[in-house]
Structure formats: structure tokens, C-alpha cells
Short mmCIF file of C-alpha atoms in Angstrom, two decimals:
data_model
loop_
_atom_site.label_atom_id
_atom_site.label_comp_id
_atom_site.label_asym_id
_atom_site.label_seq_id
_atom_site.Cartn_x
_atom_site.Cartn_y
_atom_site.Cartn_z
CA UNK Z 1 100.61 79.00 121.74
CA UNK Z 2 100.47 75.65 119.98
CA UNK Z 3 100.02 75.65 116.20
CA UNK Z 4 96.53 75.40 114.76
CA UNK Z 5 95.38 74.91 111.20
CA UNK Z 6 94.11 72.47 108.60
CA UNK Z 7 94.42 68.81 109.50
CA UNK Z 8 92.37 67.39 106.63
CA UNK Z 9 90.17 68.48 103.72
CA UNK Z 10 87.65 66.82 101.42
CA UNK Z 11 85.01 67.85 98.90
CA UNK Z 12 81.82 66.81 97.19
CA UNK Z 13 81.54 68.31 93.70
CA UNK Z 14 78.55 66.60 92.17
CA UNK Z 15 77.76 63.64 89.95
CA UNK Z 16 77.21 65.37 86.61
CA UNK Z 17 78.59 68.24 84.57
CA UNK Z 18 78.05 70.22 81.40
CA UNK Z 19 80.79 71.49 79.11
CA UNK Z 20 80.90 75.27 79.27
CA UNK Z 21 81.53 75.65 75.54
CA UNK Z 22 78.41 73.52 74.84
CA UNK Z 23 76.41 75.89 77.03
CA UNK Z 24 77.84 78.96 75.30
CA UNK Z 25 76.80 77.68 71.89
CA UNK Z 26 73.35 76.54 73.02
CA UNK Z 27 72.64 79.92 74.61
CA UNK Z 28 73.96 81.86 71.61
CA UNK Z 29 76.67 83.53 73.69
CA UNK Z 30 79.79 85.10 72.24
CA UNK Z 31 82.30 82.21 72.24
CA UNK Z 32 85.20 84.67 72.06
CA UNK Z 33 84.52 85.31 75.79
CA UNK Z 34 85.53 81.71 76.59
CA UNK Z 35 89.23 82.60 76.75
CA UNK Z 36 88.59 85.31 79.33
CA UNK Z 37 86.27 83.09 81.37
CA UNK Z 38 88.83 80.25 81.55
CA UNK Z 39 86.07 77.78 82.48
CA UNK Z 40 86.02 74.22 81.13
CA UNK Z 41 83.11 72.49 82.85
CA UNK Z 42 80.55 73.16 85.55
CA UNK Z 43 78.91 70.81 88.00
CA UNK Z 44 75.17 70.32 87.62
CA UNK Z 45 73.17 69.70 90.81
CA UNK Z 46 70.53 66.96 90.55
CA UNK Z 47 66.90 67.30 91.77
CA UNK Z 48 67.78 65.44 94.96
CA UNK Z 49 70.70 67.64 96.00
CA UNK Z 50 70.56 70.65 98.29
CA UNK Z 51 73.03 72.50 100.47
CA UNK Z 52 72.59 69.99 103.32
CA UNK Z 53 73.24 66.91 101.20
CA UNK Z 54 76.30 68.50 99.58
CA UNK Z 55 77.73 69.52 102.96
CA UNK Z 56 77.22 66.04 104.40
CA UNK Z 57 78.74 64.36 101.35
CA UNK Z 58 81.80 66.60 101.52
CA UNK Z 59 82.41 65.95 105.21
CA UNK Z 60 81.66 62.23 105.43
CA UNK Z 61 84.94 60.92 103.91
CA UNK Z 62 86.88 63.26 106.19
CA UNK Z 63 85.05 62.03 109.31
CA UNK Z 64 85.39 58.41 108.20
CA UNK Z 65 89.14 58.86 108.61
CA UNK Z 66 88.62 59.57 112.34
CA UNK Z 67 88.14 56.86 114.94
CA UNK Z 68 85.36 57.06 117.54
CA UNK Z 69 87.55 58.85 120.07
CA UNK Z 70 88.70 61.42 117.52
CA UNK Z 71 85.12 62.04 116.40
CA UNK Z 72 84.27 63.07 119.96
CA UNK Z 73 86.91 65.82 119.77
CA UNK Z 74 84.88 67.77 117.19
CA UNK Z 75 83.46 70.54 119.36
CA UNK Z 76 82.56 73.09 116.66
CA UNK Z 77 80.69 72.83 113.37
CA UNK Z 78 80.37 75.93 111.18
CA UNK Z 79 78.62 75.91 107.82
CA UNK Z 80 79.26 78.85 105.52
CA UNK Z 81 76.59 79.23 102.83
CA UNK Z 82 74.29 81.61 101.05
CA UNK Z 83 71.89 78.75 100.22
CA UNK Z 84 70.39 78.49 103.69
CA UNK Z 85 67.00 76.77 103.81
CA UNK Z 86 65.46 78.34 106.90
CA UNK Z 87 65.44 81.88 108.33
CA UNK Z 88 65.98 80.59 111.88
CA UNK Z 89 67.16 76.99 111.88
CA UNK Z 90 70.81 76.72 110.89
CA UNK Z 91 71.86 74.50 107.99
CA UNK Z 92 74.42 73.13 110.43
CA UNK Z 93 71.68 71.48 112.50
CA UNK Z 94 70.73 69.09 109.68
CA UNK Z 95 74.39 68.48 108.87
CA UNK Z 96 75.22 67.81 112.52
CA UNK Z 97 72.48 65.18 112.80
CA UNK Z 98 73.20 63.42 109.51
CA UNK Z 99 76.93 63.21 110.28
CA UNK Z 100 76.35 61.86 113.78
CA UNK Z 101 78.49 64.49 115.49
CA UNK Z 102 78.51 64.65 119.31
CA UNK Z 103 75.92 66.72 121.18
CA UNK Z 104 78.76 68.57 122.88
CA UNK Z 105 79.44 70.23 119.52
CA UNK Z 106 78.72 73.93 119.14
CA UNK Z 107 77.18 74.72 115.75
CA UNK Z 108 76.00 77.65 113.67
CA UNK Z 109 75.76 79.02 110.14
CA UNK Z 110 77.72 81.92 108.64
CA UNK Z 111 76.38 84.12 105.84
CA UNK Z 112 78.40 86.71 103.95
CA UNK Z 113 78.06 85.64 100.33
CA UNK Z 114 81.21 83.92 99.00
CA UNK Z 115 83.35 85.04 101.94
CA UNK Z 116 81.41 82.80 104.34
CA UNK Z 117 83.64 79.73 103.93
CA UNK Z 118 86.90 81.51 104.78
CA UNK Z 119 85.14 83.50 107.50
CA UNK Z 120 84.09 80.17 109.04
CA UNK Z 121 87.62 78.79 108.71
CA UNK Z 122 89.17 81.79 110.44
CA UNK Z 123 86.58 81.76 113.23
CA UNK Z 124 87.21 78.05 113.77
CA UNK Z 125 90.99 78.47 113.88
CA UNK Z 126 90.65 81.22 116.49
CA UNK Z 127 88.37 79.10 118.69
CA UNK Z 128 90.51 75.97 118.49
CA UNK Z 129 93.64 78.00 119.29
CA UNK Z 130 92.11 78.89 122.67
CA UNK Z 131 90.17 75.68 123.36
CA UNK Z 132 90.65 74.14 126.78
CA UNK Z 133 90.81 70.67 125.30
CA UNK Z 134 94.22 69.93 123.78
CA UNK Z 135 92.80 67.68 121.05
CA UNK Z 136 89.82 69.91 120.17
CA UNK Z 137 88.80 70.05 116.53
CA UNK Z 138 86.40 72.03 114.38
CA UNK Z 139 84.62 71.04 111.20
CA UNK Z 140 84.17 73.85 108.69
CA UNK Z 141 82.06 73.42 105.54
CA UNK Z 142 81.72 75.94 102.74
CA UNK Z 143 78.88 74.97 100.43
CA UNK Z 144 76.32 76.28 98.00
CA UNK Z 145 73.80 75.08 95.46
CA UNK Z 146 72.99 78.29 93.57
CA UNK Z 147 69.68 78.90 91.88
CA UNK Z 148 70.66 78.92 88.22
CA UNK Z 149 70.52 82.24 86.38
CA UNK Z 150 69.75 80.68 83.01
CA UNK Z 151 70.33 82.76 79.94
CA UNK Z 152 72.57 85.26 81.73
CA UNK Z 153 76.34 85.73 81.64
CA UNK Z 154 76.50 84.23 85.15
CA UNK Z 155 75.13 80.83 84.12
CA UNK Z 156 78.32 79.33 82.61
CA UNK Z 157 80.23 79.77 85.88
CA UNK Z 158 77.54 78.66 88.37
CA UNK Z 159 78.55 75.34 89.88
CA UNK Z 160 77.44 73.42 92.97
CA UNK Z 161 79.13 71.52 95.77
CA UNK Z 162 80.87 71.71 99.12
CA UNK Z 163 84.32 71.63 100.70
CA UNK Z 164 84.88 70.38 104.25
CA UNK Z 165 87.91 71.31 106.36
CA UNK Z 166 89.00 69.78 109.66
CA UNK Z 167 90.72 72.33 111.89
CA UNK Z 168 92.86 71.26 114.83
CA UNK Z 169 96.17 71.49 116.65
CA UNK Z 170 97.94 68.97 114.43
CA UNK Z 171 97.90 70.98 111.17
CA UNK Z 172 99.25 68.31 108.84
CA UNK Z 173 98.29 70.30 105.73
CA UNK Z 174 98.63 73.98 106.62
CA UNK Z 175 99.24 76.06 109.75
CA UNK Z 176 97.26 79.25 110.29
CA UNK Z 177 99.33 82.38 110.80
CA UNK Z 178 97.10 83.70 113.55
CA UNK Z 179 96.72 87.46 113.35
CA UNK Z 180 98.21 87.61 109.86
CA UNK Z 181 95.16 88.97 108.09
CA UNK Z 182 93.91 92.15 106.46
CA UNK Z 183 90.30 93.15 105.83
CA UNK Z 184 88.15 95.35 103.64
CA UNK Z 185 84.39 95.70 104.02
CA UNK Z 186 81.82 98.24 102.85
CA UNK Z 187 78.21 98.38 101.69
CA UNK Z 188 77.79 97.73 97.96
CA UNK Z 189 74.83 96.29 96.07
CA UNK Z 190 76.76 94.20 93.55
CA UNK Z 191 74.80 91.03 94.35
CA UNK Z 192 71.53 90.69 96.26
CA UNK Z 193 69.17 87.81 96.88
CA UNK Z 194 66.21 89.44 98.64
CA UNK Z 195 63.97 86.40 98.14
CA UNK Z 196 64.54 82.69 97.54
CA UNK Z 197 63.95 83.14 93.80
CA UNK Z 198 65.36 86.61 93.02
CA UNK Z 199 69.06 86.97 92.21
CA UNK Z 200 70.03 90.55 91.38
CA UNK Z 201 73.55 90.83 90.01
CA UNK Z 202 75.61 93.70 88.65
CA UNK Z 203 78.62 91.88 87.11
CA UNK Z 204 80.73 94.97 86.39
CA UNK Z 205 80.21 96.41 89.87
CA UNK Z 206 80.94 93.02 91.41
CA UNK Z 207 84.26 92.64 89.61
CA UNK Z 208 85.27 96.21 90.46
CA UNK Z 209 84.44 95.60 94.13
CA UNK Z 210 86.41 92.34 94.05
CA UNK Z 211 89.52 94.10 92.75
CA UNK Z 212 89.12 97.04 95.14
CA UNK Z 213 88.83 94.66 98.09
CA UNK Z 214 91.87 92.66 97.00
CA UNK Z 215 94.01 95.79 96.93
CA UNK Z 216 92.63 97.15 100.21
CA UNK Z 217 92.63 93.86 102.15
CA UNK Z 218 96.21 93.16 101.05
CA UNK Z 219 97.14 96.73 102.03
CA UNK Z 220 95.67 96.16 105.48
CA UNK Z 221 97.64 92.89 105.74
CA UNK Z 222 100.84 94.83 104.97
CA UNK Z 223 100.00 97.46 107.59
CA UNK Z 224 99.82 94.67 110.17
CA UNK Z 225 102.92 92.89 108.79
CA UNK Z 226 105.03 95.71 107.32
CA UNK Z 227 107.88 93.44 106.25
CA UNK Z 228 105.63 91.81 103.62
CA UNK Z 229 106.62 91.88 99.95
CA UNK Z 230 103.89 90.57 97.65
CA UNK Z 231 106.31 89.10 95.12
CA UNK Z 232 108.65 87.54 97.68
CA UNK Z 233 106.64 86.71 100.81
CA UNK Z 234 104.15 84.25 99.31
CA UNK Z 235 105.19 81.04 97.59
CA UNK Z 236 101.60 80.39 96.47
CA UNK Z 237 98.40 82.40 96.12
CA UNK Z 238 94.76 81.36 96.40
CA UNK Z 239 91.97 83.77 95.45
CA UNK Z 240 88.21 83.44 95.52
CA UNK Z 241 87.41 82.13 92.04
CA UNK Z 242 84.00 83.20 90.69
CA UNK Z 243 85.61 82.12 87.41
CA UNK Z 244 89.34 81.69 86.77
CA UNK Z 245 89.51 84.68 84.43
CA UNK Z 246 88.47 86.95 87.30
CA UNK Z 247 91.43 85.72 89.31
CA UNK Z 248 93.82 86.42 86.44
CA UNK Z 249 92.43 89.94 86.02
CA UNK Z 250 92.53 90.73 89.75
CA UNK Z 251 96.08 89.45 90.07
CA UNK Z 252 97.18 91.61 87.14
CA UNK Z 253 95.46 94.67 88.60
CA UNK Z 254 97.09 94.20 92.01
CA UNK Z 255 100.57 93.79 90.56
CA UNK Z 256 100.17 96.87 88.40
CA UNK Z 257 99.16 98.85 91.48
CA UNK Z 258 102.34 97.79 93.26
CA UNK Z 259 104.79 99.15 90.68
CA UNK Z 260 106.01 99.06 87.09
CA UNK Z 261 106.04 95.29 86.60
CA UNK Z 262 106.48 94.07 83.00
CA UNK Z 263 103.49 92.20 81.49
CA UNK Z 264 105.59 89.08 80.90
CA UNK Z 265 106.57 88.96 84.57
CA UNK Z 266 102.90 89.28 85.58
CA UNK Z 267 101.98 86.36 83.32
CA UNK Z 268 104.81 84.22 84.67
CA UNK Z 269 103.87 85.05 88.25
CA UNK Z 270 100.26 83.98 87.63
CA UNK Z 271 101.43 80.67 86.18
CA UNK Z 272 103.87 80.06 89.01
CA UNK Z 273 101.80 81.02 92.03
CA UNK Z 274 98.11 80.89 91.08
CA UNK Z 275 97.55 78.41 88.28
CA UNK Z 276 97.50 75.33 90.55
CA UNK Z 277 94.66 76.84 92.59
CA UNK Z 278 92.28 77.36 89.65
CA UNK Z 279 92.42 73.83 88.22
CA UNK Z 280 89.46 72.48 90.21
CA UNK Z 281 87.33 75.66 90.01
CA UNK Z 282 87.73 75.57 86.21
CA UNK Z 283 86.05 72.14 86.23
CA UNK Z 284 83.37 72.83 88.84
CA UNK Z 285 82.33 76.48 88.64
CA UNK Z 286 81.59 78.92 91.40
CA UNK Z 287 80.35 77.20 94.55
CA UNK Z 288 80.13 80.54 96.31
CA UNK Z 289 80.97 80.05 100.02
CA UNK Z 290 83.03 76.98 99.16
CA UNK Z 291 84.98 78.37 96.22
CA UNK Z 292 88.05 79.78 97.99
CA UNK Z 293 88.33 76.53 99.96
CA UNK Z 294 88.06 74.60 96.69
CA UNK Z 295 90.89 76.69 95.25
CA UNK Z 296 92.96 75.91 98.35
CA UNK Z 297 92.23 72.18 97.91
CA UNK Z 298 93.27 72.49 94.28
CA UNK Z 299 96.58 73.97 95.43
CA UNK Z 300 97.12 71.13 97.91
CA UNK Z 301 96.58 68.57 95.15
CA UNK Z 302 98.59 70.21 92.38
CA UNK Z 303 101.45 72.23 93.83
CA UNK Z 304 104.81 70.52 93.66
CA UNK Z 305 105.83 69.46 97.14
CA UNK Z 306 109.09 70.69 98.61
CA UNK Z 307 109.95 68.55 101.67
CA UNK Z 308 112.84 70.84 102.54
CA UNK Z 309 110.83 74.05 102.94
CA UNK Z 310 107.75 75.47 104.61
CA UNK Z 311 105.90 77.60 102.08
CA UNK Z 312 103.53 80.48 102.70
CA UNK Z 313 100.23 80.76 100.82
CA UNK Z 314 98.39 84.07 100.61
CA UNK Z 315 94.62 83.56 100.63
CA UNK Z 316 92.13 86.18 99.44
CA UNK Z 317 88.39 85.72 99.93
CA UNK Z 318 85.68 88.12 98.74
CA UNK Z 319 81.97 88.07 99.49
CA UNK Z 320 79.56 90.35 97.68
CA UNK Z 321 77.83 92.98 99.68
CA UNK Z 322 80.71 93.14 100.73
CA UNK Z 323 83.35 91.75 103.07
CA UNK Z 324 86.81 90.42 102.26
CA UNK Z 325 89.98 89.12 103.86
CA UNK Z 326 93.58 88.50 102.87
CA UNK Z 327 95.24 86.00 105.21
CA UNK Z 328 98.12 83.55 105.14
CA UNK Z 329 98.79 79.93 106.03
CA UNK Z 330 102.03 77.95 106.06
CA UNK Z 331 101.95 74.73 104.04
CA UNK Z 332 103.29 71.69 105.84
CA UNK Z 333 105.95 70.17 103.55
CA UNK Z 334 105.23 66.69 104.88
CA UNK Z 335 101.46 66.88 104.56
CA UNK Z 336 100.98 67.41 100.84
CA UNK Z 337 100.12 64.14 99.09
CA UNK Z 338 97.87 65.13 96.18
CA UNK Z 339 95.60 62.26 97.17
CA UNK Z 340 92.33 63.94 98.13
CA UNK Z 341 90.49 61.86 95.51
CA UNK Z 342 88.90 64.95 94.00
CA UNK Z 343 90.55 64.52 90.60
CA UNK Z 344 89.18 60.97 90.28
CA UNK Z 345 85.71 62.07 91.42
CA UNK Z 346 85.64 64.89 88.88
CA UNK Z 347 86.69 62.51 86.11
CA UNK Z 348 83.94 60.06 87.12
CA UNK Z 349 81.10 62.58 86.72
CA UNK Z 350 78.77 62.00 83.78
CA UNK Z 351 78.68 64.52 80.95
CA UNK Z 352 75.27 66.01 80.16
CA UNK Z 353 74.27 67.61 76.90
CA UNK Z 354 72.51 70.96 77.21
CA UNK Z 355 69.05 69.43 76.67
CA UNK Z 356 69.56 67.07 79.63
CA UNK Z 357 71.05 69.91 81.67
CA UNK Z 358 67.98 72.06 81.03
CA UNK Z 359 65.65 69.20 81.93
CA UNK Z 360 67.45 68.70 85.25
CA UNK Z 361 67.48 72.46 85.90
CA UNK Z 362 63.71 72.56 85.32
CA UNK Z 363 63.26 69.76 87.87
CA UNK Z 364 65.48 71.59 90.39
CA UNK Z 365 63.71 74.93 89.97
CA UNK Z 366 61.01 74.31 92.62
CA UNK Z 367 63.64 73.25 95.17
CA UNK Z 368 64.27 76.59 96.83
CA UNK Z 369 64.23 77.95 100.37
CA UNK Z 370 60.73 77.99 101.78
CA UNK Z 371 59.25 75.24 99.62
CA UNK Z 372 56.79 73.20 101.69
CA UNK Z 373 56.59 70.05 99.59
CA UNK Z 374 58.97 68.49 97.09
CA UNK Z 375 59.60 65.01 95.71
CA UNK Z 376 63.26 64.38 94.97
CA UNK Z 377 64.22 62.41 91.87
CA UNK Z 378 66.84 59.88 92.94
CA UNK Z 379 67.03 57.91 89.70
CA UNK Z 380 70.13 59.48 88.15
CA UNK Z 381 71.92 59.78 91.49
CA UNK Z 382 71.41 56.06 92.13
CA UNK Z 383 73.13 55.24 88.84
CA UNK Z 384 76.05 57.63 89.25
CA UNK Z 385 76.86 57.54 92.98
CA UNK Z 386 78.89 54.27 93.00
CA UNK Z 387 81.29 55.52 90.30
CA UNK Z 388 81.83 59.00 91.74
CA UNK Z 389 81.96 58.04 95.43
CA UNK Z 390 83.11 54.41 95.74
CA UNK Z 391 83.23 53.22 99.31
CA UNK Z 392 81.33 56.19 100.72
CA UNK Z 393 77.53 56.35 100.86
CA UNK Z 394 76.05 59.57 99.54
CA UNK Z 395 73.26 61.49 101.26
CA UNK Z 396 70.46 62.79 99.03
CA UNK Z 397 67.23 64.67 99.60
CA UNK Z 398 64.40 62.16 99.28
CA UNK Z 399 61.46 64.52 99.78
CA UNK Z 400 60.08 67.51 101.66
CA UNK Z 401 56.75 67.07 103.39
CA UNK Z 402 55.19 70.08 105.13
CA UNK Z 403 58.60 71.78 105.31
CA UNK Z 404 60.14 68.66 106.89
CA UNK Z 405 63.18 67.47 104.94
CA UNK Z 406 63.87 63.77 104.65
CA UNK Z 407 67.23 62.44 103.50
CA UNK Z 408 68.34 59.01 102.36
CA UNK Z 409 71.71 57.34 101.88
CA UNK Z 410 72.61 55.81 98.55
CA UNK Z 411 74.93 52.81 98.78
CA UNK Z 412 75.97 50.74 95.82
CA UNK Z 413 73.39 52.43 93.64
CA UNK Z 414 70.47 51.66 95.95
CA UNK Z 415 68.58 53.76 98.52
#
């Protein structure tokens, strides 16, 4: 079987951000928790951004790198999200239309909380591996624009954005190790969103489920690949990152469960194999279905390339409710360039004070699933888009009229 995996990756991570320590102080939170959170900044969605616009903006630069013939090879589009906007119509249908993908493209939406992005990636890799067309490709997008839980301990880590991955048989970035995966799933009510406005969260239960799934999914991986050694088999690690401190705690817990490993060795292992993957999440926050993919992109951009060796990355994704997977990919030593443009885009975002953040959050509040009418505010996006996304038009939600969504492209600061 020919190799299959990640050919290209891109992201859209917003136009504005708020400093997490500013938010802690404004909300009267215990600032001593900052060290455990390990968050620096979080993206703030504007009142013209929804899950569709973020998905389109993440994928457009990636598709712009394809010629017309290559665009026709995209025969699958999967959007992983928990911010779906219709109970029947897939988010992928809007994305498909706005990106101008061929009508011969199969499309659907995946929902399993934060696991949805990796679930979509693995489904896409499996389909492309058996596709009849030799040059077949799939576009996978993990994206979310969470409804903000203001005044709670979740708020400082809630980000917004999307990560797009092109899957094909020329895996210039990373090759999927097909069949190399372990799973853990069970029913737990750590997070529920029974309506478009209710977000019920048990943080302690969620973190305990996360750690339990990491141990069990990795154990299932080892049962399928019994020659695996956690300390030796993986050159890099990427975990779902609700906040970077959760990754550090889960990594420590897993290593302790594997044997008597000295604390200093655990700390050094985290720095060596995981720290590169949390750099972008620490500046963006939790984008739910897109977060593990964002951590993977962070690894691509920051890990030191070794042209003489193929390196294995162990990937763990967890979705509340819950379902999880531990899988592995092989990094292509020739494909790592660190030039995704994400670092520049993050640096170009505008900083908001907490008063401006709250004003924007108030304006975004009515923009939830099921809203019939909404008027998007494009003013700030028009000012910021040229700096954050030079050379690529950005799609924004202009308005909703009788449940019909209308989008507009911003180019050079104008709609």
C-alpha cells in the first residue's frame, strides 16, 4: 500500500487576542493559578466570525497552493466541530461552497467534542489509502468558536479558530502509520451542551477522564504494537491541549504509571518531546476540535529538523463525553520548514483590553446555533484583516436573514 498522510497544513487563529493575565486580574481570579494554566494569550472571535468563516479562512491558503488540476483531486471534505449551526445541514456544506470545491467531493461533519478533528483526520487517511484515484486528496478541518463561559475557570483558556489539513498520497509533512492506534471510549458527563446556550462543565471530572483515557488509549496502542516503549519509541508527542498545564499534568501522570521515573527525568522529557507542541495553543487557547491539530502544527513549526532521520510522533486526542485515540505518524525529514506563517499571523493580531474584549463578547453573544437573524459587525475585521492575512482574502459572516447565512470576503480592508 502506498503511503498516505499529511501533505500540507494551515490555520486561521483570529484577528484579536486578550492577555490571559489581564483577564485573570479583571475577573478577580487567583493569579497563582497562572503557572499551572501555562496560558499566555487567547484569541477573541469578532462578531462577524463563526465556525464556517474560520474553517474557510484556515483552508483557503492551503487550497491556493494547489493548481486547478490538483483542486479537482479533493474528493473528501470532513469538518470536525462542536459548533455546528444546523441540526441537519452539515457545516461542511457551507465550507464546500465558499471554497469552490468540486461537486464530486464527498462531505460531512464529525462531532465528538474535541476529538472530532483527529477523528476526521484518521477517517480521511483511511479513505485516501483505499481510493481508486492515485492522486486523491482529502481536506480535513478542525474548528470551533466556543460560546464564552465568562466568569468561570474555563474562560481564560477558551480560544477560537480552525486548522486545515490536506491528506494525500504524497505525505510531505507526516506519514500516517495506518493501524497504529489505540482507543478508549466510555459514557461520562464531564462536558455537555444540551442547547445552543447551555454549557455544563465539570472541570475535575473532565481532567480525570482525560488522564484515564490517555493511559487506556496508550495501553491499547501497546497491545496492538507490543514492541512499543513510551520513552524510546516516540521522538515527539502531541496531546490535545485544553490548556498547556493539562498536558504537563497528563504527561506526568502517564509516566508515573509506567514505572519509577525520577521527577527530573519527567520534566526533561516534557521539555524535549512536548514543549514544541504547546507553543501555539498557549497563544490561542482551546479551539476544541481543532486543538490537537493546532498542537501538531506547532510541532511542525518548532521542532528542530533532522534531515538524516524519520521521527515518530505520538498523538493523543481526547473528546469529552467521551472518546479518545492514541495514534502515531512519521515526520518527513524533508518536509519540515517552519514556514506555515502562523507565527507571523499570531504576532499581527491586535491586543484588546478586557473592556474591549467584554464589549466584543457581548456583541457575539446572540450569534449562536439556531439564531434566525443577526447583523455582523465587520468594522474591526476590515481594519485588521490586511495585517493578519496579507495576500489572502478573509471570509466573514455579513448577516443572517431568516436563518440564511450570508458571507463576504474582505480584501485589502474592504468588503
